[in-house]
Coordinates of C-alpha atoms and ligand atoms in Angstrom, one line a residue:
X1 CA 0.0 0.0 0.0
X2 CA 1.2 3.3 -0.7
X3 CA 1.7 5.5 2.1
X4 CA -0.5 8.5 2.6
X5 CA 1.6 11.3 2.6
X6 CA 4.4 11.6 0.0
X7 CA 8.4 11.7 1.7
X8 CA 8.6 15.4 1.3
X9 CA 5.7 15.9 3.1
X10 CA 6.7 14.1 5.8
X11 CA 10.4 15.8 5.6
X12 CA 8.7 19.0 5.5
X13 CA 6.4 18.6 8.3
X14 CA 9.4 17.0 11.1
X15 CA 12.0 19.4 9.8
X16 CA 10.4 22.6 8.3
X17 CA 13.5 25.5 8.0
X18 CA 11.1 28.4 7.8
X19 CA 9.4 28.0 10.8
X20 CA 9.3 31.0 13.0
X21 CA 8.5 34.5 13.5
X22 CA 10.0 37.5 12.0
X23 CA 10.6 40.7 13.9
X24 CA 9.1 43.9 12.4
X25 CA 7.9 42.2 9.2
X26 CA 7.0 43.9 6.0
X27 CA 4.3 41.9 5.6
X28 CA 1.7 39.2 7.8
X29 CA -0.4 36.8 6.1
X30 CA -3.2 35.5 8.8
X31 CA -5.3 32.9 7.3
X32 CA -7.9 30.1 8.8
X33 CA -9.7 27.7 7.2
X34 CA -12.9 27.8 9.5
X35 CA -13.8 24.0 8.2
X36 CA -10.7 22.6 9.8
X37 CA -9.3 25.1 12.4
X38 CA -6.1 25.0 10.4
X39 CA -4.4 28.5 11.5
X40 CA -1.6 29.8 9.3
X41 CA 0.7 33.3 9.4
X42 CA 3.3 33.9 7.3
X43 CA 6.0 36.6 7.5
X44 CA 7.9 38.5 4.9
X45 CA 10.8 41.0 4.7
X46 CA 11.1 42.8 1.2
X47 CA 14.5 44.0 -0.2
X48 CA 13.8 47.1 -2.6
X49 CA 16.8 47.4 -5.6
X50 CA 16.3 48.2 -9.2
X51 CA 13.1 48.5 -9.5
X52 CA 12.4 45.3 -7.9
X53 CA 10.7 44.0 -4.5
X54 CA 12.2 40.8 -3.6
X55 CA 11.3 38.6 -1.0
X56 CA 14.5 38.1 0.7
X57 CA 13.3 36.7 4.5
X58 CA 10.4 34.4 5.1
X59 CA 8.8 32.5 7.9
X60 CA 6.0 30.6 9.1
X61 CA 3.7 29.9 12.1
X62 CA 1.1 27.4 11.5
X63 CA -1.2 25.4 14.3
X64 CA -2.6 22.5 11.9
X65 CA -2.1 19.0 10.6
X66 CA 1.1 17.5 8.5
X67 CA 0.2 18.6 4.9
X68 CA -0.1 22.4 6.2
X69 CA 2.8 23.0 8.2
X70 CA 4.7 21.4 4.7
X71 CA 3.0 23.4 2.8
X72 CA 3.6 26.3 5.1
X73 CA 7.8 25.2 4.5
X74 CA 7.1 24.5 0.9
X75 CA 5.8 27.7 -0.4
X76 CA 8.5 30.2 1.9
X77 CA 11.1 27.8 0.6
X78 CA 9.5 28.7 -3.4
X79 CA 8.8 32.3 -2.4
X80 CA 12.4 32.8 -0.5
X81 CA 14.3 35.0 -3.6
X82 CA 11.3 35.7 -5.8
X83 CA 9.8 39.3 -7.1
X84 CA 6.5 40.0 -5.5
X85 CA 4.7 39.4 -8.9
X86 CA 6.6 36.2 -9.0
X87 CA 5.5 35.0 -5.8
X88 CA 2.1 36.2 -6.4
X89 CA 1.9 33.3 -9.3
X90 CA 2.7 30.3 -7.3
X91 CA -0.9 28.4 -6.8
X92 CA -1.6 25.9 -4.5
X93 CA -1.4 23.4 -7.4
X94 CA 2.5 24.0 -7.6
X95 CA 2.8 23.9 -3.9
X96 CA 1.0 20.8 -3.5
X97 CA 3.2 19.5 -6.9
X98 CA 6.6 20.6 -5.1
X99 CA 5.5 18.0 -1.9
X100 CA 5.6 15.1 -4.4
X101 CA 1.6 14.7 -4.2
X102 CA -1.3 15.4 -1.5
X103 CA -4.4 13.3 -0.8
X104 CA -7.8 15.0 -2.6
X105 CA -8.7 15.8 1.0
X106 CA -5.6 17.6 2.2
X107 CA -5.5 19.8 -1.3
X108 CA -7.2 22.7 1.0
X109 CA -3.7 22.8 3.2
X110 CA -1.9 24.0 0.0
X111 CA -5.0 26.3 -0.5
X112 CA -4.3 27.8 3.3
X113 CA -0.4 28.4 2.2
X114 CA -1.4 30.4 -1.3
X115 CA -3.5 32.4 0.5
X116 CA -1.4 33.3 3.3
X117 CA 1.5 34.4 1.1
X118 CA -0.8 36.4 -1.0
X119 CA -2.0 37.9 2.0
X120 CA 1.5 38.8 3.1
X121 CA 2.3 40.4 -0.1
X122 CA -0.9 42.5 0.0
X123 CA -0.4 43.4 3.9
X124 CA 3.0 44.8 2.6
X125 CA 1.9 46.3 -0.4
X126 CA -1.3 48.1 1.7
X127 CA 1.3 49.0 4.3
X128 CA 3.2 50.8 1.8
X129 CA 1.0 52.5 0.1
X130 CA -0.3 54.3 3.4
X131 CA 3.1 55.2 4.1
X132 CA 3.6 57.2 0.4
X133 CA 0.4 58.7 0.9
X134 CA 1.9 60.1 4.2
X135 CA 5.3 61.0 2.8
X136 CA 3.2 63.0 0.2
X137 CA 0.8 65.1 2.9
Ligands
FES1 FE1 -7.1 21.9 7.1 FE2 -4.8 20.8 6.9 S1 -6.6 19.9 7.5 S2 -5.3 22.9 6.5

């Protein structure tokens, strides 16, 4: 019988790198799935150089099963290095294809990590554009 979760889930759920919180982020992603409880926050830090935003630090806190604390690790490890607009392409499709496979009924935990990221980008993005708005009054 094959086993239900794929090695890199399992690798990515015992020994995730990204897990932790970042002081002073740029941006928070705070997502829930209210079906499961699943809680998931991710941080980023943006690095600002010719005319690009980069996500150069990213972590994770997340209070749910195996598939969403790897896909937590998964997408900061795929996000870790990317534009914002590059990062803002990654689907949970390609997180859940980067952990080797998940089971039809653990697809949602790849959903929780797209949207979390997405939210951190737009937290940073919102955060920034109230700051120029200040800079200009
Ligand atoms: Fe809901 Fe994993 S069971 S995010």
């Amino acid at each position: 019988m094959r086993p239900y979760y794929s090695k890199k889930v399992i690798k990515h759920f015992l020994h995730p790198k990204n897990f932790g919180e970042i002081r002073n982020p740029d941006g928070i992603g705070d997502t829930e799935n209210l079906r499961c409880g699943d809680v998931m926050k991710i941080y980023i830090k943006v690095k600002k150089g010719k005319g690009k935003e980069i996500i150069k630090e990213v972590k994770f806190e997340t209070m749910g099963c195996a598939p969403a604390i790897a896909s937590s690790d998964m997408i900061c490890q795929m996000v870790k290095g990317k534009t914002l607009d590059e990062a803002l392409k990654i689907g949970y499709k390609d997180i859940a294809d980067k952990l080797g496979r998940l089971p039809p009924l653990k697809i949602h935990c790849a959903k929780l990590a797209q949207t979390a990221i997405r939210a951190a980008i737009e937290n940073y993005k919102n955060k920034k554009d109230k700051n120029d708005q200040k800079r200009k009054t």
